[in-house]
Short mmCIF file of C-alpha atoms in Angstrom, two decimals:
data_model
loop_
_atom_site.label_atom_id
_atom_site.label_comp_id
_atom_site.label_asym_id
_atom_site.label_seq_id
_atom_site.Cartn_x
_atom_site.Cartn_y
_atom_site.Cartn_z
CA ASN E 1 171.13 180.84 39.68
CA ALA E 2 171.64 178.22 42.40
CA GLY E 3 167.95 177.42 43.01
CA VAL E 4 167.43 176.15 46.57
CA THR E 5 170.49 175.65 48.75
CA GLN E 6 170.72 173.98 52.15
CA THR E 7 173.39 173.87 54.82
CA PRO E 8 174.80 171.76 56.28
CA LYS E 9 174.75 168.66 54.06
CA PHE E 10 175.38 166.29 56.97
CA GLN E 11 175.16 166.66 60.74
CA VAL E 12 175.53 164.35 63.74
CA LEU E 13 174.00 165.48 67.01
CA LYS E 14 173.76 164.04 70.49
CA THR E 15 170.35 163.79 72.12
CA GLY E 16 169.43 167.15 73.64
CA GLN E 17 171.67 169.26 71.44
CA SER E 18 170.22 172.04 69.33
CA MET E 19 170.90 173.10 65.77
CA THR E 20 169.53 175.21 62.96
CA LEU E 21 169.18 174.02 59.36
CA GLN E 22 169.54 176.82 56.85
CA CYS E 23 167.72 177.17 53.53
CA ALA E 24 167.91 179.88 50.89
CA GLN E 25 166.35 180.33 47.45
CA ASP E 26 167.23 182.77 44.70
CA MET E 27 164.12 182.35 42.52
CA ASN E 28 162.16 185.16 44.17
CA HIS E 29 159.60 182.62 45.37
CA ASN E 30 156.98 183.65 47.92
CA SER E 31 156.43 180.24 49.56
CA MET E 32 158.91 178.00 51.31
CA TYR E 33 158.61 174.60 52.98
CA TRP E 34 160.44 172.20 55.24
CA TYR E 35 159.91 168.44 54.84
CA ARG E 36 161.38 165.38 56.42
CA GLN E 37 161.90 162.12 54.51
CA ASP E 38 161.94 158.80 56.30
CA PRO E 39 162.26 155.36 54.66
CA GLY E 40 159.02 154.08 53.24
CA MET E 41 157.08 157.18 54.27
CA GLY E 42 157.57 159.69 51.50
CA LEU E 43 157.87 163.34 52.48
CA ARG E 44 156.03 164.87 55.40
CA LEU E 45 155.54 168.60 55.78
CA ILE E 46 156.96 170.04 58.97
CA TYR E 47 156.30 173.76 58.51
CA TYR E 48 155.69 176.11 55.63
CA SER E 49 155.79 179.84 55.00
CA ALA E 50 153.21 181.11 52.54
CA SER E 51 154.91 184.46 52.28
CA GLU E 52 157.53 186.58 54.02
CA GLY E 53 156.47 187.18 57.60
CA THR E 54 154.15 184.18 57.94
CA THR E 55 154.71 180.60 59.05
CA ASP E 56 152.29 177.71 59.61
CA LYS E 57 152.43 174.18 60.96
CA GLY E 58 152.40 171.23 58.64
CA GLU E 59 151.77 167.57 59.37
CA VAL E 60 154.63 166.92 61.85
CA PRO E 61 155.63 170.20 63.57
CA ASN E 62 156.36 168.90 67.09
CA GLY E 63 159.95 169.41 68.16
CA TYR E 64 160.70 172.02 65.49
CA ASN E 65 160.56 175.78 65.09
CA VAL E 66 161.01 177.88 61.96
CA SER E 67 161.96 181.41 61.04
CA ARG E 68 161.27 183.14 57.73
CA LEU E 69 164.17 185.56 57.98
CA ASN E 70 163.40 187.34 54.71
CA LYS E 71 161.99 186.39 51.32
CA ARG E 72 165.06 184.30 50.50
CA GLU E 73 165.73 182.45 53.72
CA PHE E 74 163.76 179.95 55.80
CA SER E 75 165.44 178.18 58.72
CA LEU E 76 164.43 175.14 60.74
CA ARG E 77 165.51 174.80 64.37
CA LEU E 78 165.66 171.73 66.57
CA GLU E 79 165.79 172.98 70.15
CA SER E 80 166.47 169.64 71.81
CA ALA E 81 167.24 166.93 69.30
CA ALA E 82 165.83 163.42 69.78
CA PRO E 83 166.75 160.17 67.99
CA SER E 84 163.28 160.21 66.38
CA GLN E 85 164.39 163.31 64.47
CA THR E 86 167.04 161.34 62.61
CA SER E 87 165.98 161.91 59.02
CA VAL E 88 166.74 163.65 55.79
CA TYR E 89 165.40 167.20 55.73
CA PHE E 90 164.43 168.95 52.53
CA CYS E 91 163.65 172.60 51.96
CA ALA E 92 161.53 173.60 49.00
CA SER E 93 160.13 176.78 47.51
CA SER E 94 157.34 177.71 45.12
CA GLY E 95 156.05 180.86 43.45
CA ALA E 96 152.61 180.51 44.99
CA ARG E 97 150.33 177.90 46.40
CA GLU E 98 149.62 174.92 44.21
CA GLU E 99 152.59 175.74 42.05
CA THR E 100 155.51 173.44 41.44
CA GLN E 101 157.87 173.12 44.37
CA TYR E 102 161.63 173.20 43.82
CA PHE E 103 163.71 171.20 46.25
CA GLY E 104 167.13 171.65 47.81
CA PRO E 105 169.66 168.78 47.99
CA GLY E 106 168.75 167.88 51.58
CA THR E 107 170.40 167.76 55.00
CA ARG E 108 171.11 164.33 56.44
CA LEU E 109 170.77 164.45 60.23
CA LEU E 110 171.70 161.69 62.64
CA VAL E 111 170.76 162.07 66.31
CA LEU E 112 172.55 159.68 68.64
CA GLY P 1 142.21 161.94 55.09
CA GLU P 2 144.21 162.44 51.96
CA ASP P 3 146.52 159.62 50.97
CA VAL P 4 148.73 158.76 48.01
CA GLU P 5 149.78 155.16 47.46
CA GLN P 6 152.39 153.64 45.16
CA SER P 7 154.11 150.30 44.88
CA LEU P 8 157.56 150.33 46.44
CA PHE P 9 159.65 148.60 43.76
CA LEU P 10 159.73 148.08 40.01
CA SER P 11 162.40 146.28 38.01
CA VAL P 12 162.67 146.48 34.21
CA ARG P 13 165.24 145.65 31.53
CA GLU P 14 167.03 148.41 29.70
CA GLY P 15 165.10 149.36 26.57
CA ASP P 16 161.73 148.18 27.93
CA SER P 17 158.94 150.53 29.02
CA SER P 18 158.38 151.24 32.72
CA VAL P 19 154.97 151.97 34.14
CA ILE P 20 154.74 153.36 37.65
CA ASN P 21 151.29 153.54 39.18
CA CYS P 22 149.78 155.72 41.87
CA THR P 23 146.39 156.05 43.50
CA TYR P 24 145.12 159.00 45.46
CA THR P 25 142.07 159.64 47.56
CA ASP P 26 141.25 163.33 47.32
CA SER P 27 138.95 164.03 44.40
CA SER P 28 139.52 167.76 44.76
CA SER P 29 143.16 167.47 43.66
CA THR P 30 144.09 170.24 41.30
CA TYR P 31 147.62 169.27 40.22
CA LEU P 32 149.24 165.86 40.19
CA TYR P 33 153.01 165.52 39.99
CA TRP P 34 155.77 163.07 39.32
CA TYR P 35 159.11 163.77 40.97
CA LYS P 36 162.40 161.87 40.54
CA GLN P 37 164.97 161.45 43.29
CA GLU P 38 168.44 160.18 42.52
CA PRO P 39 170.68 158.84 45.31
CA GLY P 40 171.83 161.54 47.70
CA ALA P 41 169.87 164.27 45.92
CA GLY P 42 166.67 166.23 46.37
CA LEU P 43 163.46 165.74 44.43
CA GLN P 44 163.40 166.94 40.85
CA LEU P 45 160.11 167.66 39.12
CA LEU P 46 159.67 165.38 36.10
CA THR P 47 156.23 166.37 34.93
CA TYR P 48 152.82 167.38 36.18
CA ILE P 49 149.26 167.21 34.96
CA PHE P 50 146.24 169.38 35.68
CA SER P 51 143.28 167.53 37.11
CA ASN P 52 141.15 168.44 34.06
CA MET P 53 143.49 166.57 31.70
CA ASP P 54 143.57 162.88 30.86
CA MET P 55 146.99 162.57 29.36
CA LYS P 56 150.24 164.47 28.98
CA GLN P 57 153.24 163.45 26.91
CA ASP P 58 156.73 164.87 27.24
CA GLN P 59 159.42 163.12 25.18
CA ARG P 60 159.84 159.63 26.74
CA LEU P 61 157.34 160.36 29.53
CA THR P 62 153.60 159.79 29.32
CA VAL P 63 151.29 160.59 32.20
CA LEU P 64 147.80 159.14 32.28
CA LEU P 65 145.12 160.30 34.69
CA ASN P 66 141.93 158.41 35.43
CA LYS P 67 139.90 160.73 37.64
CA LYS P 68 137.06 158.29 38.09
CA ASP P 69 139.37 155.68 39.62
CA LYS P 70 141.74 158.30 41.13
CA HIS P 71 144.63 156.60 39.36
CA LEU P 72 147.76 158.22 37.96
CA SER P 73 150.48 156.50 35.98
CA LEU P 74 153.87 157.41 34.60
CA ARG P 75 155.19 155.54 31.59
CA ILE P 76 158.86 155.82 30.68
CA ALA P 77 159.58 154.61 27.16
CA ASP P 78 162.92 153.02 26.25
CA THR P 79 164.03 152.93 29.91
CA GLN P 80 167.73 153.58 30.42
CA THR P 81 170.05 152.81 33.34
CA GLY P 82 170.10 156.52 34.08
CA ASP P 83 166.39 156.29 34.86
CA SER P 84 167.13 154.21 37.96
CA ALA P 85 165.86 156.33 40.84
CA ILE P 86 162.93 156.75 43.22
CA TYR P 87 159.80 158.20 41.66
CA PHE P 88 157.32 160.07 43.82
CA CYS P 89 153.71 160.71 42.97
CA ALA P 90 152.21 163.79 44.64
CA GLU P 91 148.98 165.73 44.64
CA THR P 92 148.08 169.26 45.58
CA THR P 93 144.61 169.58 47.05
CA GLY P 94 144.56 173.33 47.33
CA GLY P 95 146.30 175.68 49.64
CA PHE P 96 149.89 174.90 50.46
CA LYS P 97 149.58 171.22 51.16
CA THR P 98 151.17 168.69 48.83
CA ILE P 99 150.73 165.01 49.66
CA PHE P 100 153.53 162.70 48.58
CA GLY P 101 153.48 158.99 48.07
CA ALA P 102 156.19 156.83 49.66
CA GLY P 103 158.03 156.52 46.33
CA THR P 104 158.62 153.71 43.82
CA ARG P 105 162.21 152.55 43.47
CA LEU P 106 162.90 151.77 39.81
CA PHE P 107 165.71 149.32 39.06
CA VAL P 108 166.87 149.17 35.43
CA LYS P 109 168.82 146.03 34.50
CA ALA P 110 171.35 146.29 31.71
#
């Protein structure tokens, strides 16, 4: 039981490049989330998926897209990376709304 | 709008108690959480409290909730060097939105 896994662990991009961050959970959770963590700002919600087949914007969705591929997987795509997207990205999952969220180890992204 | 505030740093000596404080603004919060983040890792749930409770104790951890003042605290008894980490306070106000504080970095001096 791996919990929440994320790939890659680290990535360096040039401005304008695209990439997809992958997330998978094996806890049979319905809801999944993508956050970014910046120094001194806590975690901010980018997008979430309440259940398979649905996605919704969070607090800071601009510049990102998501796909809930199936119940296990939720990916985050940067179509044209910008230096302002340099951050640590965390995926999380929960059984239902208001329930405890379980976090992956994070993806550290540097955009030059 | 909703906001969660915490002090950024706390330094204690090994063996002392640590108290990390948090204030929140949304009185409709249903769950309040404390997460721990060690260097290079994701957030790990430490404990949580329902909004209709005043206190919860779990081994060395004690959570106190003052709903009137919208104040949440986490006390760690007999703090150890392994407790050095960033501690995040968070609240769920309903739906799928969880608001996180900026985190309190706890330094434990041997």
